[in-house]
XYZ file of N, CA and C in Angstrom:
765
model
N 1.057 -0.767 0.163
C 0.195 -0.191 0.122
C 0.584 1.196 -0.029
N 0.401 2.079 -0.667
C 1.392 3.325 -0.650
C 1.225 4.321 0.396
N 2.387 5.047 0.589
C 2.807 5.973 1.453
C 2.570 7.175 1.594
N 1.804 7.654 1.906
C 2.136 9.686 1.833
C 2.841 10.703 2.914
N 4.068 10.767 2.875
C 4.984 11.491 3.764
C 4.590 13.180 3.977
N 4.029 13.374 4.641
C 3.539 15.217 5.454
C 4.926 15.652 5.835
N 5.749 16.515 4.390
C 7.037 16.931 4.868
C 6.764 18.159 3.740
N 5.675 18.996 3.578
C 5.879 19.963 2.716
C 5.980 19.921 1.384
N 5.661 18.504 0.637
C 5.850 18.297 -0.393
C 4.564 18.816 -1.354
N 3.337 19.350 -0.841
C 2.295 19.724 -1.069
C 2.124 20.397 -0.364
N 0.364 22.059 -1.202
C -0.289 23.201 0.278
C -0.752 22.396 0.924
N -1.712 21.073 0.428
C -1.997 20.677 1.703
C -1.741 19.627 3.029
N -0.385 18.832 1.768
C 0.439 18.658 3.026
C 1.114 19.361 4.212
N 1.879 20.637 3.850
C 2.238 21.588 4.349
C 1.222 21.998 5.604
N -0.033 22.711 5.205
C -1.420 22.479 6.399
C -1.358 21.430 7.143
N -1.987 20.573 7.079
C -1.869 19.556 7.781
C -0.228 19.290 8.823
N 0.937 18.854 8.442
C 1.834 18.702 9.199
C 2.019 19.780 9.682
N 1.806 20.996 9.708
C 1.825 22.315 10.594
C 1.205 22.386 11.329
N 0.018 21.541 11.608
C -1.185 21.643 12.548
C -0.912 20.914 13.390
N -0.036 19.233 12.922
C -0.413 18.435 13.498
C 0.831 18.462 14.667
N 1.552 19.456 14.445
C 3.024 19.672 14.957
C 2.431 20.481 16.603
N 1.234 21.442 16.300
C 0.864 21.959 17.778
C -0.216 21.677 18.433
N -1.358 20.848 17.388
C -2.145 19.684 17.899
C -1.593 18.963 19.021
N -1.016 17.723 18.308
C -0.356 16.979 18.622
C 0.979 16.733 19.521
N 1.727 17.442 18.642
C 3.123 17.087 18.895
C 3.896 17.801 19.842
N 3.566 18.783 20.050
C 4.173 19.707 20.974
C 3.766 19.740 22.452
N 4.058 18.150 22.631
C 3.382 18.277 24.307
C 4.699 18.361 24.834
N 4.912 19.323 25.984
C 6.178 19.358 26.962
C 6.386 17.894 27.606
N 8.510 17.586 27.129
C 8.452 16.732 27.676
C 8.332 16.211 29.537
N 7.611 15.305 29.869
C 7.299 15.789 31.028
C 8.138 14.244 31.869
N 8.094 14.516 33.070
C 8.773 12.695 33.426
C 6.873 11.826 33.791
N 6.975 10.888 33.802
C 6.386 9.610 33.524
C 5.471 10.310 34.945
N 3.794 10.680 34.135
C 3.016 10.493 35.043
C 1.643 10.073 35.046
N 1.045 9.802 36.026
C -0.709 8.821 35.555
C -1.067 9.494 34.096
N -1.564 8.514 33.483
C -2.511 8.831 32.396
C -3.711 10.207 32.537
N -3.750 10.156 33.249
C -4.982 11.428 33.500
C -4.755 12.406 33.847
N -3.347 12.895 34.249
C -2.849 14.390 34.155
C -3.036 15.292 33.063
N -3.736 16.178 32.999
C -3.624 16.881 31.699
C -1.728 17.764 31.391
N -1.686 17.417 30.450
C 0.088 18.273 29.861
C -0.307 19.776 30.142
N 1.240 19.749 30.750
C 0.678 21.573 30.437
C 2.071 22.671 29.742
N 2.160 23.817 29.442
C 3.353 23.924 28.371
C 2.278 24.916 27.589
N 3.363 25.800 27.088
C 3.263 26.677 26.342
C 2.129 26.281 24.523
N 2.272 25.498 24.269
C 1.403 24.516 23.535
C 0.274 24.693 23.556
N -0.493 24.299 25.017
C -1.706 23.809 25.455
C -3.023 25.180 25.737
N -2.716 26.179 25.535
C -3.494 27.177 26.007
C -3.181 28.282 24.725
N -2.308 28.021 23.183
C -2.244 28.989 22.651
C -3.693 29.135 21.885
N -3.909 30.655 21.220
C -5.014 31.453 20.713
C -5.056 31.413 19.296
N -3.130 31.570 18.758
C -2.971 32.486 17.715
C -1.570 31.538 17.121
N -1.300 31.224 16.738
C 0.407 30.580 15.355
C 0.078 30.840 14.854
N 1.395 31.261 13.675
C 1.988 31.785 12.977
C 3.200 30.442 12.549
N 2.873 29.992 11.031
C 3.867 29.015 10.762
C 4.481 29.447 9.515
N 5.751 29.169 9.052
C 6.568 29.894 8.028
C 6.885 28.372 7.443
N 6.573 28.346 5.977
C 7.223 27.107 6.037
C 8.034 26.877 4.392
N 9.099 26.741 3.662
C 9.715 26.575 2.563
C 9.881 25.119 2.501
N 8.759 24.912 1.486
C 9.341 22.764 1.188
C 10.017 23.091 -0.037
N 10.448 23.881 -0.731
C 11.003 23.902 -2.073
C 11.897 25.131 -2.513
N 12.540 25.556 -3.085
C 14.072 26.882 -3.309
C 12.791 27.664 -3.335
N 11.812 27.303 -4.143
C 10.646 28.443 -4.800
C 9.695 28.352 -4.247
N 9.002 27.426 -3.713
C 7.998 27.214 -2.806
C 8.216 27.600 -1.557
N 7.391 28.549 -1.236
C 6.912 29.000 0.316
C 5.501 29.060 0.416
N 5.179 29.008 2.196
C 3.827 28.806 2.787
C 3.660 29.366 3.955
N 2.741 30.374 4.315
C 2.162 30.489 5.666
C 1.177 30.392 6.085
N 0.997 29.854 7.093
C 0.002 28.932 8.082
C -0.471 29.903 9.472
N -1.664 30.487 9.308
C -2.308 31.152 10.513
C -3.594 29.989 10.949
N -3.120 29.951 12.381
C -4.156 28.917 13.283
C -4.282 30.205 13.959
N -6.364 29.417 14.694
C -7.133 30.638 15.583
C -7.688 29.299 16.386
N -7.552 29.936 17.617
C -8.177 28.674 17.894
C -8.848 29.616 19.605
N -10.518 29.625 19.246
C -11.229 30.623 20.048
C -12.330 30.175 21.313
N -12.723 30.148 22.373
C -13.735 29.037 23.053
C -14.364 30.169 24.019
N -15.973 30.336 23.396
C -16.925 31.071 24.046
C -18.282 30.823 23.859
N -18.540 30.445 25.352
C -19.360 29.681 25.893
C -19.811 28.258 25.550
N -20.586 28.140 24.591
C -20.947 26.645 24.401
C -19.964 25.605 23.574
N -19.700 26.787 22.589
C -18.885 26.494 21.298
C -16.732 26.873 21.219
N -16.120 26.004 20.624
C -15.106 26.065 20.168
C -14.764 26.161 18.785
N -14.219 27.189 18.675
C -13.991 27.379 17.162
C -12.417 27.302 16.560
N -12.272 26.707 15.844
C -10.917 26.334 15.145
C -10.693 26.906 13.727
N -9.512 27.991 13.260
C -9.163 28.593 12.228
C -8.505 28.528 11.748
N -8.268 27.859 10.214
C -7.164 28.006 9.823
C -7.159 29.028 8.424
N -5.840 29.489 7.699
C -5.303 30.413 6.742
C -4.485 29.840 6.373
N -4.297 28.905 4.645
C -3.270 28.885 4.199
C -2.928 29.732 3.103
N -1.421 29.969 2.997
C -0.874 30.234 1.299
C 0.265 30.594 1.238
N 0.033 30.241 -0.281
C 1.392 29.626 -0.826
C 1.720 30.348 -1.947
N 3.264 30.266 -1.973
C 3.870 31.625 -3.036
C 4.798 30.809 -3.650
N 5.456 30.870 -4.675
C 5.675 30.766 -5.857
C 6.585 31.965 -6.698
N 7.945 31.527 -6.304
C 9.284 32.729 -6.613
C 8.239 34.156 -6.214
N 7.453 33.710 -5.103
C 6.837 35.344 -4.083
C 5.798 35.983 -4.395
N 5.081 35.292 -5.536
C 3.619 35.619 -5.959
C 2.798 34.878 -5.459
N 2.079 35.376 -4.474
C 0.740 34.671 -4.083
C 0.283 33.451 -5.466
N -0.236 32.345 -5.042
C -0.542 31.195 -5.825
C -2.367 30.651 -5.950
N -2.140 30.481 -4.336
C -3.461 30.415 -3.735
C -3.440 30.719 -2.118
N -4.771 30.661 -1.805
C -5.105 31.187 -0.219
C -6.174 30.298 -0.491
N -6.269 28.925 0.952
C -8.016 28.872 1.509
C -8.068 28.772 3.038
N -8.757 28.682 3.309
C -9.392 28.295 4.552
C -10.214 27.545 5.376
N -10.220 27.335 6.310
C -10.677 26.382 7.063
C -11.475 26.817 8.685
N -13.054 26.051 8.852
C -13.561 27.084 10.171
C -14.122 25.603 10.352
N -13.426 25.872 11.614
C -14.323 24.103 12.193
C -14.707 23.780 13.552
N -16.155 24.137 13.841
C -17.028 24.862 15.044
C -17.196 23.285 15.796
N -16.840 23.713 17.468
C -16.911 22.189 17.758
C -17.791 22.372 18.699
N -18.484 21.483 19.903
C -19.043 21.810 21.018
C -17.727 21.362 21.959
N -17.727 23.033 22.913
C -16.746 23.024 23.643
C -16.420 22.188 25.190
N -17.663 21.069 25.256
C -17.936 20.369 26.513
C -17.628 19.187 25.793
N -17.925 17.980 24.877
C -18.142 17.114 24.034
C -17.138 16.892 23.454
N -16.579 18.021 22.754
C -15.869 17.952 21.394
C -16.225 17.728 20.074
N -17.745 17.422 20.065
C -18.364 16.847 19.011
C -18.908 17.906 18.030
N -18.620 17.818 16.673
C -18.808 18.905 15.659
C -19.740 19.565 15.359
N -19.745 20.604 15.080
C -21.118 21.249 14.803
C -21.129 21.632 13.391
N -19.990 22.096 12.936
C -19.980 22.839 11.680
C -19.027 22.311 10.944
N -18.192 22.932 9.970
C -16.851 22.846 9.184
C -16.856 23.612 7.812
N -16.551 24.176 7.596
C -16.241 24.957 6.159
C -14.786 24.994 5.941
N -14.638 24.757 4.548
C -13.368 25.251 3.673
C -13.441 25.718 2.366
N -12.991 26.609 2.537
C -13.329 27.413 0.383
C -12.133 28.124 1.079
N -11.972 28.793 -0.307
C -11.235 29.855 -0.983
C -11.618 30.890 -2.211
N -11.385 32.262 -2.270
C -12.522 33.423 -2.980
C -12.953 32.745 -4.114
N -13.330 31.066 -4.535
C -14.258 31.224 -5.594
C -15.346 29.595 -5.220
N -15.352 29.330 -4.179
C -16.056 28.566 -3.889
C -15.564 28.014 -2.681
N -16.500 26.687 -2.227
C -16.512 26.057 -0.895
C -17.348 24.792 -0.623
N -16.995 24.393 0.753
C -17.718 23.008 0.740
C -18.051 23.372 2.232
N -19.043 22.815 2.637
C -20.014 23.551 3.929
C -20.319 22.259 4.623
N -19.805 21.469 5.881
C -20.568 20.679 6.804
C -21.616 21.074 7.449
N -22.756 20.116 7.806
C -23.147 20.376 8.741
C -23.706 19.363 9.656
N -23.021 19.265 10.465
C -23.681 18.168 11.719
C -24.724 17.906 12.176
N -26.152 17.266 11.899
C -26.809 16.670 13.210
C -27.121 15.523 13.584
N -28.274 15.482 14.601
C -27.547 14.838 15.443
C -28.032 12.536 14.576
N -28.011 12.284 13.398
C -28.055 11.089 12.670
C -27.836 11.369 11.555
N -27.270 12.741 10.817
C -26.852 12.987 9.556
C -26.002 13.754 9.693
N -25.030 14.065 8.201
C -24.976 15.178 8.095
C -25.157 15.661 6.916
N -24.706 17.542 6.789
C -24.912 17.491 5.246
C -24.602 18.243 4.583
N -23.640 18.009 3.184
C -22.267 18.623 2.741
C -23.383 18.969 1.505
N -22.709 20.556 1.531
C -22.927 21.653 0.569
C -21.819 22.192 -0.357
N -22.285 22.456 -1.539
C -21.183 23.228 -2.316
C -21.558 24.920 -2.107
N -20.551 25.695 -2.062
C -20.948 27.165 -1.769
C -20.132 27.738 -2.736
N -20.731 29.078 -3.147
C -20.146 29.911 -3.530
C -20.437 31.561 -3.211
N -19.688 32.494 -3.257
C -19.666 33.885 -2.733
C -20.683 34.321 -4.201
N -21.767 35.184 -3.583
C -22.966 36.112 -3.866
C -22.287 37.046 -4.972
N -22.568 37.072 -6.463
C -21.694 38.255 -7.000
C -22.534 39.708 -6.709
N -23.652 39.542 -6.076
C -23.961 40.576 -6.028
C -23.989 41.123 -4.155
N -22.941 40.334 -3.658
C -23.019 41.008 -2.362
C -21.355 40.388 -1.951
N -20.559 40.368 -2.802
C -18.953 40.805 -2.303
C -18.517 40.773 -1.140
N -19.062 40.936 -0.487
C -18.438 41.233 0.510
C -18.946 40.645 1.711
N -20.226 39.672 1.536
C -20.787 38.571 2.423
C -19.496 37.692 2.899
N -19.984 36.977 3.932
C -18.763 36.189 4.637
C -19.550 35.033 4.073
N -18.698 33.592 4.587
C -18.670 32.292 4.067
C -20.162 31.833 4.385
N -20.468 32.123 5.951
C -21.174 31.749 6.296
C -23.126 32.232 5.798
N -22.993 33.071 4.676
C -23.996 33.796 4.134
C -24.139 33.150 2.315
N -23.135 32.467 2.397
C -22.889 32.138 1.077
C -24.371 31.212 0.329
N -24.582 31.138 -1.166
C -26.185 30.361 -1.214
C -25.036 29.426 -1.467
N -25.525 28.248 -1.263
C -25.237 26.944 -1.306
C -26.127 25.901 -2.760
N -25.359 25.509 -3.991
C -25.907 24.908 -4.971
C -26.101 23.692 -5.100
N -25.514 22.929 -4.126
C -26.789 21.789 -4.141
C -25.845 20.891 -2.763
N -26.651 20.011 -1.614
C -26.682 19.028 -0.606
C -26.547 17.924 -0.310
N -25.666 17.598 -0.020
C -26.527 15.741 0.144
C -26.298 15.350 1.209
N -26.887 14.704 1.686
C -26.747 13.999 3.579
C -26.778 12.985 3.617
N -25.102 12.326 4.795
C -24.913 11.009 4.662
C -25.697 11.025 6.353
N -25.830 9.530 6.801
C -25.622 8.863 7.577
C -24.708 8.970 8.403
N -25.366 8.825 9.991
C -23.192 8.329 10.510
C -23.825 6.668 10.624
N -22.429 6.500 10.500
C -23.147 4.740 11.357
C -22.878 4.581 12.757
N -23.144 3.470 12.821
C -23.646 2.904 14.754
C -22.976 1.685 14.839
N -22.856 1.985 16.236
C -22.502 0.463 16.483
C -22.986 -0.317 16.850
N -22.428 -1.132 17.607
C -23.434 -2.509 18.319
C -24.453 -2.438 18.880
N -24.863 -1.039 19.522
C -25.550 -0.823 20.258
C -26.695 0.043 19.159
N -26.637 0.145 17.782
C -27.612 1.015 16.865
C -27.317 2.463 17.429
N -26.538 2.589 18.099
C -27.104 4.264 18.645
C -25.830 5.187 17.085
N -25.690 6.034 16.967
C -24.879 6.250 15.863
C -23.487 6.986 16.577
N -22.503 6.672 15.666
C -21.404 6.909 16.463
C -20.824 8.431 16.115
N -20.027 8.919 16.313
C -19.540 10.596 16.267
C -18.821 10.159 14.851
N -18.869 11.310 14.641
C -18.358 11.515 12.886
C -17.326 12.585 12.894
N -16.233 12.870 12.364
C -15.834 14.438 12.127
C -15.310 14.700 10.816
N -15.203 16.448 10.999
C -14.192 16.623 9.697
C -13.418 16.268 9.901
N -12.091 16.990 9.237
C -10.328 16.360 9.059
C -9.791 17.120 10.112
N -9.618 18.524 10.152
C -9.302 19.043 11.486
C -10.180 18.678 12.956
N -11.191 18.504 12.918
C -11.926 18.562 14.273
C -11.487 16.526 15.174
N -11.089 15.945 13.388
C -10.785 14.916 14.147
C -9.094 15.276 14.354
N -8.694 16.020 14.377
C -7.436 15.584 14.726
C -7.269 16.596 16.063
N -8.185 17.569 16.764
C -8.376 18.313 18.132
C -9.216 16.925 18.525
N -10.043 16.048 17.942
C -10.739 14.882 19.195
C -9.805 13.880 19.001
N -8.244 14.126 18.886
C -7.329 12.656 19.388
C -6.616 13.249 20.408
N -6.606 14.360 20.992
C -6.154 14.989 22.184
C -7.368 14.238 23.353
N -8.380 14.011 22.902
C -9.632 13.143 23.804
C -9.448 12.067 24.120
N -8.372 11.138 23.616
C -8.691 9.526 23.368
C -6.894 9.162 23.975
N -6.827 7.789 24.247
C -5.953 7.471 24.957
C -4.460 7.126 24.222
N -4.719 7.475 23.463
C -3.322 7.455 22.491
C -1.983 7.817 22.883
N -0.608 7.090 23.725
C 0.364 7.880 24.392
C 1.481 6.592 23.788
N 1.321 5.271 23.707
C 2.867 4.739 23.293
C 2.430 3.988 22.200
N 3.264 3.737 21.566
C 3.940 3.075 20.965
C 3.134 1.691 20.462
N 2.205 1.217 19.498
C 1.012 0.495 19.739
C -0.082 0.838 19.801
N -0.727 2.036 20.771
C -1.958 2.075 20.996
C -2.501 2.925 19.489
N -3.711 2.489 19.545
C -4.319 2.433 18.198
C -6.573 2.853 18.269
N -6.930 3.788 17.713
C -8.667 4.152 17.890
C -8.392 4.153 16.607
N -9.723 4.329 16.336
C -10.954 4.041 15.139
C -11.519 5.480 15.184
N -11.647 6.331 14.046
C -12.099 7.563 14.424
C -12.703 8.059 12.778
N -14.327 7.986 12.779
C -14.837 8.155 12.067
C -14.982 9.822 10.941
N -14.481 9.993 10.170
C -14.200 11.348 9.435
C -15.185 11.581 8.451
N -16.069 12.393 8.166
C -17.085 13.079 7.297
C -15.954 13.583 5.751
N -16.920 12.905 4.491
C -16.224 12.909 3.302
C -17.188 13.609 2.477
N -17.248 14.463 1.786
C -17.700 14.689 0.932
C -18.848 13.532 0.227
N -18.568 11.954 0.321
C -19.186 11.489 -0.228
C -19.831 9.997 0.666
N -19.268 10.476 1.922
C -20.028 10.174 3.351
C -19.282 9.833 4.043
N -19.715 9.299 4.864
C -18.498 8.890 6.203
C -17.333 7.489 6.258
N -16.410 7.823 6.374
C -15.273 6.654 6.255
C -14.699 6.721 7.843
N -14.159 5.497 8.228
C -13.118 5.053 9.152
C -11.849 4.841 9.127
N -11.096 5.457 9.818
C -9.611 5.978 9.687
C -9.398 4.939 10.738
N -8.276 4.144 10.738
C -7.613 3.489 11.835
C -6.261 4.528 12.347
N -5.946 4.562 13.534
C -4.774 5.590 13.865
C -3.809 5.537 14.700
N -2.868 4.997 14.263
C -1.739 3.910 14.644
C -0.900 5.043 15.375
N 0.182 4.694 16.789
C 1.016 5.443 16.992
C 2.199 4.564 17.079
N 3.008 4.694 15.616
C 3.763 4.035 15.311
C 5.675 4.193 16.227
N 5.700 5.235 16.613
C 6.982 6.202 17.127
C 6.855 7.079 18.795
N 7.316 7.038 19.612
C 7.404 8.284 20.315
C 8.545 8.817 20.619
N 9.066 9.794 20.422
C 10.828 10.081 20.274
C 10.735 11.751 21.057
N 11.693 12.349 21.903
C 11.873 13.611 22.156
C 12.288 14.713 20.813
N 11.939 15.702 20.858
C 11.794 16.483 20.039
C 12.743 17.895 20.513
N 13.562 18.631 19.382
C 14.004 20.053 19.965
C 13.201 21.251 19.516
N 11.980 21.766 19.898
C 11.435 22.767 18.817
C 11.898 24.316 19.540
N 12.191 24.845 18.465
C 12.426 26.784 18.521
C 11.207 27.090 17.961
N 11.030 28.386 18.719
C 10.069 29.229 17.823
C 9.790 30.760 18.919
N 8.829 31.513 17.978
C 9.047 32.742 17.870
C 7.635 33.366 19.063
N 7.876 33.858 20.146
C 6.252 34.230 20.364
C 5.660 35.223 20.227
N 4.415 35.349 19.708
C 3.774 36.404 19.366
C 2.866 37.383 20.256
N 3.161 38.602 20.252
C 3.451 39.327 19.301
C 5.404 39.989 19.594
N 5.681 39.835 20.773
C 6.284 39.852 21.064
C 7.833 39.526 20.373
N 8.534 38.829 19.851
C 8.480 38.186 18.149
C 10.208 37.439 19.316
N 9.931 37.077 20.038
C 11.139 36.618 21.407
C 11.012 35.195 21.343
N 12.619 34.647 20.818
C 13.088 32.998 20.336
C 12.470 32.229 21.695
N 12.267 30.989 21.328
C 12.064 30.148 22.653
C 12.656 28.952 22.239
N 13.039 28.218 22.835
C 13.042 26.979 22.982
C 12.658 26.127 23.881
N 12.164 24.752 23.381
C 11.052 23.485 24.381
C 11.872 22.062 24.094
N 11.628 21.535 24.516
C 12.061 19.680 24.175
C 10.946 19.288 24.593
N 10.103 18.597 22.968
C 8.935 18.215 23.301
C 9.008 16.564 23.527
N 7.627 15.822 23.388
C 7.790 14.763 22.942
C 6.802 14.200 22.290
N 7.491 13.959 20.874
C 6.951 14.251 19.376
C 6.321 12.845 19.406
N 4.457 12.445 18.659
C 4.039 10.833 18.324
C 3.931 10.399 16.902
N 4.906 10.128 16.521
C 4.392 9.815 14.911
C 2.854 8.737 14.858
N 1.891 9.257 13.863
C 1.568 8.182 13.805
C 0.983 7.784 12.087
N 0.382 6.571 12.403
C -0.183 6.214 10.507
C -1.437 5.828 11.120
N -1.814 6.970 9.398
C -3.188 7.290 9.388
C -3.649 6.438 7.617
N -4.600 5.098 8.627
C -5.123 4.546 7.442
C -6.318 4.421 7.363
N -7.309 3.777 6.061
C -8.852 3.481 6.118
C -8.694 2.519 6.654
N -9.519 1.876 7.464
C -9.848 0.600 8.703
C -10.551 0.213 7.443
N -11.106 0.202 6.281
C -11.772 -0.654 5.571
C -10.493 -1.208 4.131
N -10.066 -2.249 4.154
C -8.470 -2.365 3.125
C -9.071 -2.318 2.038
N -10.568 -2.227 1.803
C -10.947 -2.182 0.519
C -11.005 -1.015 0.060
N -10.337 0.193 0.448
C -10.526 1.393 0.878
C -9.657 1.723 0.383
N -9.202 2.687 -0.822
C -8.243 3.270 -1.629
C -8.070 4.890 -1.382
N -8.885 5.792 -0.988
C -9.015 6.943 -0.259
C -8.536 7.024 0.996
N -7.520 7.852 0.954
C -6.796 7.781 2.138
C -7.094 9.289 3.145
N -6.717 9.666 3.534
C -6.552 10.439 4.394
C -6.888 12.198 3.908
N -7.457 12.884 3.505
C -7.606 14.114 3.275
C -7.513 13.808 2.023
N -8.218 12.778 1.448
C -8.611 12.565 -0.060
C -7.248 11.887 -0.736
N -6.133 11.656 -0.207
C -4.590 11.188 -0.804
C -4.715 9.257 -0.767
N -3.963 9.287 -1.675
C -4.326 7.563 -2.099
C -3.622 6.778 -0.746
N -4.100 5.890 -0.312
C -2.950 4.505 0.606
C -2.856 5.220 2.076
N -2.176 4.779 2.814
C -1.901 5.431 4.112
C -0.538 6.806 4.206
N -1.553 7.110 5.209
C -0.533 8.605 5.487
C 0.044 8.611 6.356
N 1.262 9.163 6.771
C 1.998 9.241 7.678
C 2.042 10.638 8.534
N 1.938 10.785 9.513
C 2.246 11.722 10.184
C 3.263 12.051 11.450
């Protein structure tokens, strides 16, 4: 089965690998503690993070990530810009809204200046809509963009007949913080909402290692250094017959 290594080989890879560094891998290196103890450190209370990446001599990218919590909702937004020869060639956005208490998704939208795709999560199914800006209202927010068509997909059910949780791609990464993934060999199955229906993925811990991370604080621009515990994950379709991998890439994905 082919593997896709996310080390900046594409704009999508740049975006996702940068996100993983902050969502999963940036856990401060601490002595062995009970599993229930929550990790602490500069990367567990962040609100806004900017990353700059150069994947090739002529191709560079920037990722802004914003996390906001208020009331019953938590919102996670990303903005990815790619440049070639210094000229902007693409700019895309995502917004994930989750229930703050349960971590369950409420909505997700991925869009650029010309089009987007909106997911709305209900109790038993989720709705996928293609959206586009209204030429008569060019300044309208993406939440007000009209939908051209939509399709509902049911949630998979467990052995008790109850619907299983389904997450968008970025919501799934945030959900991993709530799982028991902690050591090599640990594994969970998570259902991900795609534009053709929910698809289960296996997430397996393949390696744990120490890393030395250098960064700057915002807006002070002060250089810092942090020893972190990095977790290498294998993400592959739970159905061995499925060829569609994570984020629509073929085969197994390694983060």
